[in-house]
PDB file of N, CA and C and ligand atoms in Angstrom:
ATOM      1  N   MET A   1      -7.445  -8.783   2.750  1.00  0.00           N
ATOM      2  CA  MET A   1      -7.942  -8.017   1.533  1.00  0.00           C
ATOM      3  C   MET A   1      -6.688  -7.399   1.052  1.00  0.00           C
ATOM      4  N   GLU A   2      -6.640  -7.426  -0.305  1.00  0.00           N
ATOM      5  CA  GLU A   2      -5.247  -6.866  -0.878  1.00  0.00           C
ATOM      6  C   GLU A   2      -5.770  -5.442  -1.742  1.00  0.00           C
ATOM      7  N   ASP A   3      -6.978  -5.503  -2.471  1.00  0.00           N
ATOM      8  CA  ASP A   3      -7.372  -4.349  -3.113  1.00  0.00           C
ATOM      9  C   ASP A   3      -8.577  -3.750  -2.541  1.00  0.00           C
ATOM     10  N   ILE A   4      -8.592  -2.357  -2.604  1.00  0.00           N
ATOM     11  CA  ILE A   4      -9.908  -1.820  -1.975  1.00  0.00           C
ATOM     12  C   ILE A   4     -10.409  -0.920  -3.254  1.00  0.00           C
ATOM     13  N   ASN A   5     -11.768  -0.665  -3.016  1.00  0.00           N
ATOM     14  CA  ASN A   5     -12.422   0.150  -4.013  1.00  0.00           C
ATOM     15  C   ASN A   5     -12.402   1.685  -3.844  1.00  0.00           C
ATOM     16  N   ILE A   6     -11.900   2.339  -4.761  1.00  0.00           N
ATOM     17  CA  ILE A   6     -11.802   3.944  -4.623  1.00  0.00           C
ATOM     18  C   ILE A   6     -12.684   4.463  -5.616  1.00  0.00           C
ATOM     19  N   THR A   7     -13.393   5.447  -5.398  1.00  0.00           N
ATOM     20  CA  THR A   7     -13.937   6.232  -6.559  1.00  0.00           C
ATOM     21  C   THR A   7     -13.352   7.580  -6.633  1.00  0.00           C
ATOM     22  N   ILE A   8     -12.806   7.931  -7.819  1.00  0.00           N
ATOM     23  CA  ILE A   8     -12.085   9.345  -7.980  1.00  0.00           C
ATOM     24  C   ILE A   8     -12.902  10.118  -9.082  1.00  0.00           C
ATOM     25  N   ILE A   9     -13.306  11.112  -8.653  1.00  0.00           N
ATOM     26  CA  ILE A   9     -14.178  12.021  -9.480  1.00  0.00           C
ATOM     27  C   ILE A   9     -13.038  13.017 -10.048  1.00  0.00           C
ATOM     28  N   ASP A  10     -13.012  13.057 -11.370  1.00  0.00           N
ATOM     29  CA  ASP A  10     -12.170  13.967 -12.039  1.00  0.00           C
ATOM     30  C   ASP A  10     -12.617  15.296 -12.266  1.00  0.00           C
ATOM     31  N   ARG A  11     -11.861  16.141 -12.871  1.00  0.00           N
ATOM     32  CA  ARG A  11     -12.212  17.620 -12.905  1.00  0.00           C
ATOM     33  C   ARG A  11     -13.434  17.986 -13.886  1.00  0.00           C
ATOM     34  N   GLU A  12     -13.703  16.989 -14.669  1.00  0.00           N
ATOM     35  CA  GLU A  12     -14.897  16.937 -15.581  1.00  0.00           C
ATOM     36  C   GLU A  12     -16.082  16.411 -14.888  1.00  0.00           C
ATOM     37  N   GLY A  13     -15.914  15.923 -13.543  1.00  0.00           N
ATOM     38  CA  GLY A  13     -17.125  15.250 -12.857  1.00  0.00           C
ATOM     39  C   GLY A  13     -17.227  13.920 -13.238  1.00  0.00           C
ATOM     40  N   ILE A  14     -16.441  13.302 -13.943  1.00  0.00           N
ATOM     41  CA  ILE A  14     -16.380  11.896 -14.297  1.00  0.00           C
ATOM     42  C   ILE A  14     -15.873  11.041 -13.224  1.00  0.00           C
ATOM     43  N   GLU A  15     -16.597   9.904 -12.870  1.00  0.00           N
ATOM     44  CA  GLU A  15     -16.372   9.064 -11.930  1.00  0.00           C
ATOM     45  C   GLU A  15     -15.457   8.002 -12.266  1.00  0.00           C
ATOM     46  N   HIS A  16     -14.308   7.750 -11.728  1.00  0.00           N
ATOM     47  CA  HIS A  16     -13.488   6.620 -12.054  1.00  0.00           C
ATOM     48  C   HIS A  16     -13.404   5.645 -10.868  1.00  0.00           C
ATOM     49  N   LYS A  17     -13.945   4.439 -11.058  1.00  0.00           N
ATOM     50  CA  LYS A  17     -13.919   3.493  -9.917  1.00  0.00           C
ATOM     51  C   LYS A  17     -12.714   2.520 -10.143  1.00  0.00           C
ATOM     52  N   VAL A  18     -11.769   2.717  -9.166  1.00  0.00           N
ATOM     53  CA  VAL A  18     -10.459   2.036  -9.387  1.00  0.00           C
ATOM     54  C   VAL A  18     -10.320   1.148  -8.167  1.00  0.00           C
ATOM     55  N   LEU A  19      -9.360   0.172  -8.345  1.00  0.00           N
ATOM     56  CA  LEU A  19      -8.863  -0.875  -7.368  1.00  0.00           C
ATOM     57  C   LEU A  19      -7.526  -0.356  -6.746  1.00  0.00           C
ATOM     58  N   ALA A  20      -7.491  -0.303  -5.630  1.00  0.00           N
ATOM     59  CA  ALA A  20      -5.972   0.104  -5.154  1.00  0.00           C
ATOM     60  C   ALA A  20      -5.614  -0.906  -4.150  1.00  0.00           C
ATOM     61  N   PRO A  21      -4.204  -1.296  -4.402  1.00  0.00           N
ATOM     62  CA  PRO A  21      -3.544  -2.351  -3.498  1.00  0.00           C
ATOM     63  C   PRO A  21      -3.281  -1.724  -2.155  1.00  0.00           C
ATOM     64  N   THR A  22      -3.482  -2.633  -1.123  1.00  0.00           N
ATOM     65  CA  THR A  22      -3.171  -2.229   0.196  1.00  0.00           C
ATOM     66  C   THR A  22      -1.798  -2.694   0.688  1.00  0.00           C
ATOM     67  N   ASP A  23      -1.206  -3.364  -0.061  1.00  0.00           N
ATOM     68  CA  ASP A  23       0.168  -4.119   0.267  1.00  0.00           C
ATOM     69  C   ASP A  23       1.321  -3.655  -0.654  1.00  0.00           C
ATOM     70  N   MET A  24       1.139  -2.475  -1.169  1.00  0.00           N
ATOM     71  CA  MET A  24       2.239  -1.870  -2.114  1.00  0.00           C
ATOM     72  C   MET A  24       2.755  -0.637  -1.664  1.00  0.00           C
ATOM     73  N   ASN A  25       2.324  -0.258  -0.198  1.00  0.00           N
ATOM     74  CA  ASN A  25       2.878   1.099   0.336  1.00  0.00           C
ATOM     75  C   ASN A  25       2.586   2.239  -0.648  1.00  0.00           C
ATOM     76  N   MET A  26       1.370   2.208  -1.149  1.00  0.00           N
ATOM     77  CA  MET A  26       1.011   3.333  -2.135  1.00  0.00           C
ATOM     78  C   MET A  26       0.202   4.277  -1.454  1.00  0.00           C
ATOM     79  N   ASN A  27       0.245   5.579  -1.845  1.00  0.00           N
ATOM     80  CA  ASN A  27      -0.664   6.610  -1.445  1.00  0.00           C
ATOM     81  C   ASN A  27      -1.684   7.020  -2.527  1.00  0.00           C
ATOM     82  N   LEU A  28      -2.580   7.764  -2.021  1.00  0.00           N
ATOM     83  CA  LEU A  28      -3.747   8.152  -3.051  1.00  0.00           C
ATOM     84  C   LEU A  28      -3.218   8.924  -4.276  1.00  0.00           C
ATOM     85  N   MET A  29      -2.248   9.850  -4.191  1.00  0.00           N
ATOM     86  CA  MET A  29      -1.705  10.412  -5.402  1.00  0.00           C
ATOM     87  C   MET A  29      -1.114   9.310  -6.298  1.00  0.00           C
ATOM     88  N   GLU A  30      -0.349   8.317  -5.834  1.00  0.00           N
ATOM     89  CA  GLU A  30       0.219   7.390  -6.587  1.00  0.00           C
ATOM     90  C   GLU A  30      -0.887   6.515  -7.446  1.00  0.00           C
ATOM     91  N   VAL A  31      -1.910   6.272  -6.692  1.00  0.00           N
ATOM     92  CA  VAL A  31      -3.133   5.491  -7.291  1.00  0.00           C
ATOM     93  C   VAL A  31      -3.673   6.414  -8.344  1.00  0.00           C
ATOM     94  N   CYS A  32      -3.772   7.670  -8.196  1.00  0.00           N
ATOM     95  CA  CYS A  32      -4.330   8.368  -9.329  1.00  0.00           C
ATOM     96  C   CYS A  32      -3.480   8.398 -10.489  1.00  0.00           C
ATOM     97  N   LYS A  33      -2.113   8.535 -10.243  1.00  0.00           N
ATOM     98  CA  LYS A  33      -1.165   8.574 -11.412  1.00  0.00           C
ATOM     99  C   LYS A  33      -1.211   7.117 -12.006  1.00  0.00           C
ATOM    100  N   SER A  34      -1.407   6.139 -11.167  1.00  0.00           N
ATOM    101  CA  SER A  34      -1.345   4.832 -11.853  1.00  0.00           C
ATOM    102  C   SER A  34      -2.551   4.657 -12.920  1.00  0.00           C
ATOM    103  N   TYR A  35      -3.642   5.365 -12.682  1.00  0.00           N
ATOM    104  CA  TYR A  35      -4.650   5.221 -13.483  1.00  0.00           C
ATOM    105  C   TYR A  35      -4.771   6.336 -14.525  1.00  0.00           C
ATOM    106  N   GLU A  36      -3.549   7.119 -14.549  1.00  0.00           N
ATOM    107  CA  GLU A  36      -3.496   8.143 -15.469  1.00  0.00           C
ATOM    108  C   GLU A  36      -4.488   9.232 -15.283  1.00  0.00           C
ATOM    109  N   LEU A  37      -4.971   9.540 -14.073  1.00  0.00           N
ATOM    110  CA  LEU A  37      -5.730  10.656 -13.821  1.00  0.00           C
ATOM    111  C   LEU A  37      -4.915  11.854 -13.715  1.00  0.00           C
ATOM    112  N   PRO A  38      -5.537  13.009 -14.148  1.00  0.00           N
ATOM    113  CA  PRO A  38      -4.597  14.260 -14.211  1.00  0.00           C
ATOM    114  C   PRO A  38      -4.160  14.870 -12.841  1.00  0.00           C
ATOM    115  N   VAL A  39      -3.172  14.111 -12.251  1.00  0.00           N
ATOM    116  CA  VAL A  39      -2.656  14.790 -10.905  1.00  0.00           C
ATOM    117  C   VAL A  39      -0.967  14.847 -11.435  1.00  0.00           C
ATOM    118  N   GLN A  40      -0.705  16.062 -11.196  1.00  0.00           N
ATOM    119  CA  GLN A  40       0.614  16.388 -11.751  1.00  0.00           C
ATOM    120  C   GLN A  40       1.567  15.879 -10.713  1.00  0.00           C
ATOM    121  N   ALA A  41       1.346  16.002  -9.389  1.00  0.00           N
ATOM    122  CA  ALA A  41       2.318  15.600  -8.402  1.00  0.00           C
ATOM    123  C   ALA A  41       3.775  16.055  -8.633  1.00  0.00           C
ATOM    124  N   VAL A  42       3.922  17.416  -8.806  1.00  0.00           N
ATOM    125  CA  VAL A  42       5.176  18.087  -9.239  1.00  0.00           C
ATOM    126  C   VAL A  42       6.208  17.747  -8.258  1.00  0.00           C
ATOM    127  N   CYS A  43       6.003  17.556  -6.930  1.00  0.00           N
ATOM    128  CA  CYS A  43       6.818  17.581  -5.855  1.00  0.00           C
ATOM    129  C   CYS A  43       7.286  16.069  -5.592  1.00  0.00           C
ATOM    130  N   GLY A  44       6.569  15.175  -6.439  1.00  0.00           N
ATOM    131  CA  GLY A  44       6.652  13.814  -6.292  1.00  0.00           C
ATOM    132  C   GLY A  44       6.318  13.109  -4.825  1.00  0.00           C
ATOM    133  N   GLY A  45       5.435  13.834  -4.184  1.00  0.00           N
ATOM    134  CA  GLY A  45       4.873  13.312  -3.116  1.00  0.00           C
ATOM    135  C   GLY A  45       5.399  13.713  -1.746  1.00  0.00           C
ATOM    136  N   MET A  46       6.112  14.955  -1.693  1.00  0.00           N
ATOM    137  CA  MET A  46       6.776  15.536  -0.624  1.00  0.00           C
ATOM    138  C   MET A  46       5.789  16.479   0.151  1.00  0.00           C
ATOM    139  N   ALA A  47       4.548  16.724  -0.234  1.00  0.00           N
ATOM    140  CA  ALA A  47       3.696  17.682   0.388  1.00  0.00           C
ATOM    141  C   ALA A  47       4.114  19.036   0.203  1.00  0.00           C
ATOM    142  N   MET A  48       4.715  19.330  -0.997  1.00  0.00           N
ATOM    143  CA  MET A  48       5.153  20.614  -1.226  1.00  0.00           C
ATOM    144  C   MET A  48       4.650  21.168  -2.504  1.00  0.00           C
ATOM    145  N   CYS A  49       3.608  20.773  -3.317  1.00  0.00           N
ATOM    146  CA  CYS A  49       3.184  21.420  -4.384  1.00  0.00           C
ATOM    147  C   CYS A  49       1.657  21.448  -4.288  1.00  0.00           C
ATOM    148  N   ALA A  50       0.939  20.746  -3.643  1.00  0.00           N
ATOM    149  CA  ALA A  50      -0.541  20.727  -3.721  1.00  0.00           C
ATOM    150  C   ALA A  50      -1.243  20.420  -4.874  1.00  0.00           C
ATOM    151  N   THR A  51      -0.471  19.916  -5.950  1.00  0.00           N
ATOM    152  CA  THR A  51      -1.209  19.511  -7.161  1.00  0.00           C
ATOM    153  C   THR A  51      -1.905  18.069  -7.050  1.00  0.00           C
ATOM    154  N   CYS A  52      -1.790  17.464  -5.829  1.00  0.00           N
ATOM    155  CA  CYS A  52      -2.543  16.341  -5.582  1.00  0.00           C
ATOM    156  C   CYS A  52      -3.613  16.539  -4.659  1.00  0.00           C
ATOM    157  N   GLN A  53      -4.008  17.872  -4.328  1.00  0.00           N
ATOM    158  CA  GLN A  53      -5.225  18.107  -3.646  1.00  0.00           C
ATOM    159  C   GLN A  53      -6.434  17.487  -3.996  1.00  0.00           C
ATOM    160  N   CYS A  54      -7.133  16.833  -3.047  1.00  0.00           N
ATOM    161  CA  CYS A  54      -8.477  16.328  -3.346  1.00  0.00           C
ATOM    162  C   CYS A  54      -9.322  16.573  -2.334  1.00  0.00           C
ATOM    163  N   TYR A  55     -10.650  16.564  -2.587  1.00  0.00           N
ATOM    164  CA  TYR A  55     -11.703  16.647  -1.622  1.00  0.00           C
ATOM    165  C   TYR A  55     -12.186  15.328  -1.205  1.00  0.00           C
ATOM    166  N   ILE A  56     -12.433  14.986   0.157  1.00  0.00           N
ATOM    167  CA  ILE A  56     -12.879  13.740   0.570  1.00  0.00           C
ATOM    168  C   ILE A  56     -14.360  13.839   0.575  1.00  0.00           C
ATOM    169  N   ILE A  57     -14.997  13.095  -0.213  1.00  0.00           N
ATOM    170  CA  ILE A  57     -16.447  13.305  -0.259  1.00  0.00           C
ATOM    171  C   ILE A  57     -17.226  12.024   0.564  1.00  0.00           C
ATOM    172  N   SER A  58     -16.685  10.991   0.607  1.00  0.00           N
ATOM    173  CA  SER A  58     -17.271   9.904   1.585  1.00  0.00           C
ATOM    174  C   SER A  58     -16.950  10.322   3.010  1.00  0.00           C
ATOM    175  N   ASP A  59     -17.513   9.814   3.989  1.00  0.00           N
ATOM    176  CA  ASP A  59     -17.396   9.920   5.357  1.00  0.00           C
ATOM    177  C   ASP A  59     -16.177   9.186   6.121  1.00  0.00           C
ATOM    178  N   HIS A  60     -15.234   8.811   5.260  1.00  0.00           N
ATOM    179  CA  HIS A  60     -14.269   7.951   5.911  1.00  0.00           C
ATOM    180  C   HIS A  60     -13.436   8.976   6.906  1.00  0.00           C
ATOM    181  N   ASP A  61     -12.899   8.279   7.934  1.00  0.00           N
ATOM    182  CA  ASP A  61     -12.015   9.018   8.985  1.00  0.00           C
ATOM    183  C   ASP A  61     -10.599   8.733   8.540  1.00  0.00           C
ATOM    184  N   LEU A  62      -9.995   9.859   7.988  1.00  0.00           N
ATOM    185  CA  LEU A  62      -8.662   9.758   7.489  1.00  0.00           C
ATOM    186  C   LEU A  62      -7.690  10.241   8.579  1.00  0.00           C
ATOM    187  N   GLY A  63      -8.153  10.538   9.698  1.00  0.00           N
ATOM    188  CA  GLY A  63      -7.276  11.164  10.753  1.00  0.00           C
ATOM    189  C   GLY A  63      -6.981  12.617  10.359  1.00  0.00           C
ATOM    190  N   GLU A  64      -6.089  13.216  11.295  1.00  0.00           N
ATOM    191  CA  GLU A  64      -5.691  14.613  11.140  1.00  0.00           C
ATOM    192  C   GLU A  64      -4.754  14.859  10.059  1.00  0.00           C
ATOM    193  N   ARG A  65      -4.756  15.925   9.448  1.00  0.00           N
ATOM    194  CA  ARG A  65      -3.663  16.242   8.413  1.00  0.00           C
ATOM    195  C   ARG A  65      -2.407  16.219   9.258  1.00  0.00           C
ATOM    196  N   ASN A  66      -1.307  15.810   8.518  1.00  0.00           N
ATOM    197  CA  ASN A  66      -0.024  15.858   9.232  1.00  0.00           C
ATOM    198  C   ASN A  66       0.546  17.257   9.156  1.00  0.00           C
ATOM    199  N   ASP A  67       1.631  17.650   9.720  1.00  0.00           N
ATOM    200  CA  ASP A  67       2.114  18.866   9.943  1.00  0.00           C
ATOM    201  C   ASP A  67       2.512  19.504   8.298  1.00  0.00           C
ATOM    202  N   ASP A  68       3.251  18.634   7.711  1.00  0.00           N
ATOM    203  CA  ASP A  68       3.623  19.188   6.369  1.00  0.00           C
ATOM    204  C   ASP A  68       2.366  19.350   5.350  1.00  0.00           C
ATOM    205  N   GLU A  69       1.443  18.434   5.515  1.00  0.00           N
ATOM    206  CA  GLU A  69       0.234  18.565   4.726  1.00  0.00           C
ATOM    207  C   GLU A  69      -0.475  19.776   5.122  1.00  0.00           C
ATOM    208  N   GLN A  70      -0.632  20.021   6.441  1.00  0.00           N
ATOM    209  CA  GLN A  70      -1.481  21.247   6.980  1.00  0.00           C
ATOM    210  C   GLN A  70      -0.742  22.458   6.447  1.00  0.00           C
ATOM    211  N   ALA A  71       0.618  22.655   6.565  1.00  0.00           N
ATOM    212  CA  ALA A  71       1.409  23.726   6.057  1.00  0.00           C
ATOM    213  C   ALA A  71       1.180  24.038   4.751  1.00  0.00           C
ATOM    214  N   MET A  72       1.146  23.032   3.790  1.00  0.00           N
ATOM    215  CA  MET A  72       0.874  23.016   2.283  1.00  0.00           C
ATOM    216  C   MET A  72      -0.506  23.615   2.101  1.00  0.00           C
ATOM    217  N   LEU A  73      -1.412  23.099   2.846  1.00  0.00           N
ATOM    218  CA  LEU A  73      -2.790  23.507   2.437  1.00  0.00           C
ATOM    219  C   LEU A  73      -3.098  24.788   3.045  1.00  0.00           C
ATOM    220  N   TRP A  74      -2.304  25.306   4.026  1.00  0.00           N
ATOM    221  CA  TRP A  74      -2.545  26.762   4.381  1.00  0.00           C
ATOM    222  C   TRP A  74      -2.185  27.633   3.168  1.00  0.00           C
ATOM    223  N   GLU A  75      -1.299  27.308   2.162  1.00  0.00           N
ATOM    224  CA  GLU A  75      -0.835  28.048   1.082  1.00  0.00           C
ATOM    225  C   GLU A  75      -1.587  27.875  -0.232  1.00  0.00           C
ATOM    226  N   ALA A  76      -2.251  26.691  -0.251  1.00  0.00           N
ATOM    227  CA  ALA A  76      -2.708  26.299  -1.613  1.00  0.00           C
ATOM    228  C   ALA A  76      -4.014  26.947  -1.811  1.00  0.00           C
ATOM    229  N   ASP A  77      -4.493  26.991  -3.068  1.00  0.00           N
ATOM    230  CA  ASP A  77      -5.694  27.591  -3.465  1.00  0.00           C
ATOM    231  C   ASP A  77      -6.876  26.465  -3.394  1.00  0.00           C
ATOM    232  N   HIS A  78      -8.022  26.841  -3.528  1.00  0.00           N
ATOM    233  CA  HIS A  78      -9.306  26.003  -3.491  1.00  0.00           C
ATOM    234  C   HIS A  78      -9.320  25.061  -2.229  1.00  0.00           C
ATOM    235  N   VAL A  79      -8.845  25.528  -1.143  1.00  0.00           N
ATOM    236  CA  VAL A  79      -8.777  24.664  -0.011  1.00  0.00           C
ATOM    237  C   VAL A  79     -10.092  24.620   0.705  1.00  0.00           C
ATOM    238  N   LYS A  80     -10.677  23.488   0.935  1.00  0.00           N
ATOM    239  CA  LYS A  80     -11.973  23.474   1.695  1.00  0.00           C
ATOM    240  C   LYS A  80     -11.578  22.568   2.991  1.00  0.00           C
ATOM    241  N   ASP A  81     -12.662  22.394   3.797  1.00  0.00           N
ATOM    242  CA  ASP A  81     -12.580  21.681   5.131  1.00  0.00           C
ATOM    243  C   ASP A  81     -12.178  20.262   4.824  1.00  0.00           C
ATOM    244  N   ASN A  82     -12.756  19.733   3.624  1.00  0.00           N
ATOM    245  CA  ASN A  82     -12.389  18.410   3.303  1.00  0.00           C
ATOM    246  C   ASN A  82     -11.174  18.071   2.355  1.00  0.00           C
ATOM    247  N   SER A  83     -10.390  19.228   2.235  1.00  0.00           N
ATOM    248  CA  SER A  83      -9.178  19.090   1.442  1.00  0.00           C
ATOM    249  C   SER A  83      -8.126  18.228   2.012  1.00  0.00           C
ATOM    250  N   ARG A  84      -7.504  17.348   1.230  1.00  0.00           N
ATOM    251  CA  ARG A  84      -6.352  16.529   1.712  1.00  0.00           C
ATOM    252  C   ARG A  84      -5.369  16.512   0.584  1.00  0.00           C
ATOM    253  N   LEU A  85      -4.098  16.233   0.949  1.00  0.00           N
ATOM    254  CA  LEU A  85      -3.098  15.919  -0.106  1.00  0.00           C
ATOM    255  C   LEU A  85      -2.999  14.582  -0.339  1.00  0.00           C
ATOM    256  N   GLY A  86      -3.330  14.024  -1.584  1.00  0.00           N
ATOM    257  CA  GLY A  86      -3.353  12.604  -1.949  1.00  0.00           C
ATOM    258  C   GLY A  86      -1.985  12.006  -1.628  1.00  0.00           C
ATOM    259  N   CYS A  87      -0.912  12.816  -1.742  1.00  0.00           N
ATOM    260  CA  CYS A  87       0.378  11.988  -1.485  1.00  0.00           C
ATOM    261  C   CYS A  87       0.480  11.600   0.077  1.00  0.00           C
ATOM    262  N   GLN A  88      -0.302  12.218   0.914  1.00  0.00           N
ATOM    263  CA  GLN A  88      -0.195  12.065   2.299  1.00  0.00           C
ATOM    264  C   GLN A  88      -1.158  11.218   2.951  1.00  0.00           C
ATOM    265  N   ILE A  89      -1.880  10.444   1.985  1.00  0.00           N
ATOM    266  CA  ILE A  89      -2.966   9.484   2.222  1.00  0.00           C
ATOM    267  C   ILE A  89      -2.507   8.070   1.922  1.00  0.00           C
ATOM    268  N   PRO A  90      -1.945   7.225   3.011  1.00  0.00           N
ATOM    269  CA  PRO A  90      -1.597   5.992   2.622  1.00  0.00           C
ATOM    270  C   PRO A  90      -2.797   5.125   2.338  1.00  0.00           C
ATOM    271  N   ILE A  91      -2.687   4.177   1.466  1.00  0.00           N
ATOM    272  CA  ILE A  91      -3.860   3.290   1.134  1.00  0.00           C
ATOM    273  C   ILE A  91      -3.827   2.139   2.106  1.00  0.00           C
ATOM    274  N   THR A  92      -5.041   2.146   2.813  1.00  0.00           N
ATOM    275  CA  THR A  92      -5.198   1.106   3.802  1.00  0.00           C
ATOM    276  C   THR A  92      -6.694   0.423   3.684  1.00  0.00           C
ATOM    277  N   GLU A  93      -6.753  -0.721   4.315  1.00  0.00           N
ATOM    278  CA  GLU A  93      -8.005  -1.394   4.050  1.00  0.00           C
ATOM    279  C   GLU A  93      -9.055  -0.437   4.657  1.00  0.00           C
ATOM    280  N   ASP A  94      -8.860   0.329   5.639  1.00  0.00           N
ATOM    281  CA  ASP A  94      -9.954   1.223   6.111  1.00  0.00           C
ATOM    282  C   ASP A  94     -10.612   2.246   4.897  1.00  0.00           C
ATOM    283  N   LEU A  95      -9.853   2.343   4.123  1.00  0.00           N
ATOM    284  CA  LEU A  95     -10.265   3.333   2.886  1.00  0.00           C
ATOM    285  C   LEU A  95     -11.113   2.683   1.881  1.00  0.00           C
ATOM    286  N   ASP A  96     -11.480   1.403   2.157  1.00  0.00           N
ATOM    287  CA  ASP A  96     -12.350   0.842   1.159  1.00  0.00           C
ATOM    288  C   ASP A  96     -13.764   1.547   0.936  1.00  0.00           C
ATOM    289  N   GLY A  97     -14.042   1.884  -0.328  1.00  0.00           N
ATOM    290  CA  GLY A  97     -15.265   2.646  -0.538  1.00  0.00           C
ATOM    291  C   GLY A  97     -15.060   4.160  -0.576  1.00  0.00           C
ATOM    292  N   LEU A  98     -13.777   4.476  -0.382  1.00  0.00           N
ATOM    293  CA  LEU A  98     -13.412   5.906  -0.325  1.00  0.00           C
ATOM    294  C   LEU A  98     -13.933   6.581  -1.731  1.00  0.00           C
ATOM    295  N   ILE A  99     -14.560   7.836  -1.526  1.00  0.00           N
ATOM    296  CA  ILE A  99     -14.849   8.694  -2.707  1.00  0.00           C
ATOM    297  C   ILE A  99     -14.109  10.032  -2.561  1.00  0.00           C
ATOM    298  N   VAL A 100     -13.344  10.469  -3.573  1.00  0.00           N
ATOM    299  CA  VAL A 100     -12.665  11.656  -3.637  1.00  0.00           C
ATOM    300  C   VAL A 100     -12.871  12.435  -4.898  1.00  0.00           C
ATOM    301  N   GLU A 101     -12.823  13.635  -4.823  1.00  0.00           N
ATOM    302  CA  GLU A 101     -12.907  14.475  -6.009  1.00  0.00           C
ATOM    303  C   GLU A 101     -11.520  15.370  -6.186  1.00  0.00           C
ATOM    304  N   LEU A 102     -11.009  15.339  -7.410  1.00  0.00           N
ATOM    305  CA  LEU A 102      -9.788  16.238  -7.562  1.00  0.00           C
ATOM    306  C   LEU A 102     -10.017  17.605  -7.511  1.00  0.00           C
ATOM    307  N   ALA A 103      -9.172  18.259  -6.787  1.00  0.00           N
ATOM    308  CA  ALA A 103      -9.393  19.706  -6.722  1.00  0.00           C
ATOM    309  C   ALA A 103      -8.947  20.437  -8.127  1.00  0.00           C
ATOM    310  N   PRO A 104      -9.430  21.571  -8.245  1.00  0.00           N
ATOM    311  CA  PRO A 104      -9.040  22.333  -9.498  1.00  0.00           C
ATOM    312  C   PRO A 104      -7.481  22.433  -9.526  1.00  0.00           C
ATOM    313  N   GLU A 105      -7.268  22.730 -10.804  1.00  0.00           N
ATOM    314  CA  GLU A 105      -5.663  22.674 -10.964  1.00  0.00           C
ATOM    315  C   GLU A 105      -4.877  24.028 -10.639  1.00  0.00           C
ATOM    316  N   ASP A 106      -5.611  25.095 -10.997  1.00  0.00           N
ATOM    317  CA  ASP A 106      -5.011  26.400 -10.872  1.00  0.00           C
ATOM    318  C   ASP A 106      -5.471  27.206  -9.640  1.00  0.00           C
TER     319      ASP A 106
HETATM  320  S1  FES B 201       2.323  15.398  -4.881  1.00  0.00           S
HETATM  321 FE1  FES B 201       2.999  17.499  -4.226  1.00  0.00          FE
HETATM  322  S2  FES B 201       1.827  17.872  -2.456  1.00  0.00           S
HETATM  323 FE2  FES B 201       1.309  15.760  -3.035  1.00  0.00          FE
END
């Protein structure tokens, strides 16, 4: 399998069904940006800005937050139990069918 299906719900509640390649070493933030969804990614994927925060809606097991991700989410706003940083989520075949919602911007 090379592409997986991901549904990204934007901040207006609009669902974007996108295809994400599993063989290009991409993360979820980069997928959002490649489809021109409004993810700023100010830090470029270093887990230092939280502008790529999203909520995991489907029940995929993404594993634990890594240390950098956890530290950033301690400081960020609008954090929920299902918050993750998109830049810390590698696109793998296991994520086929993933549904995420972009967290508020401010
Ligand atoms: S892009 Fe900055 S934390 Fe993910």
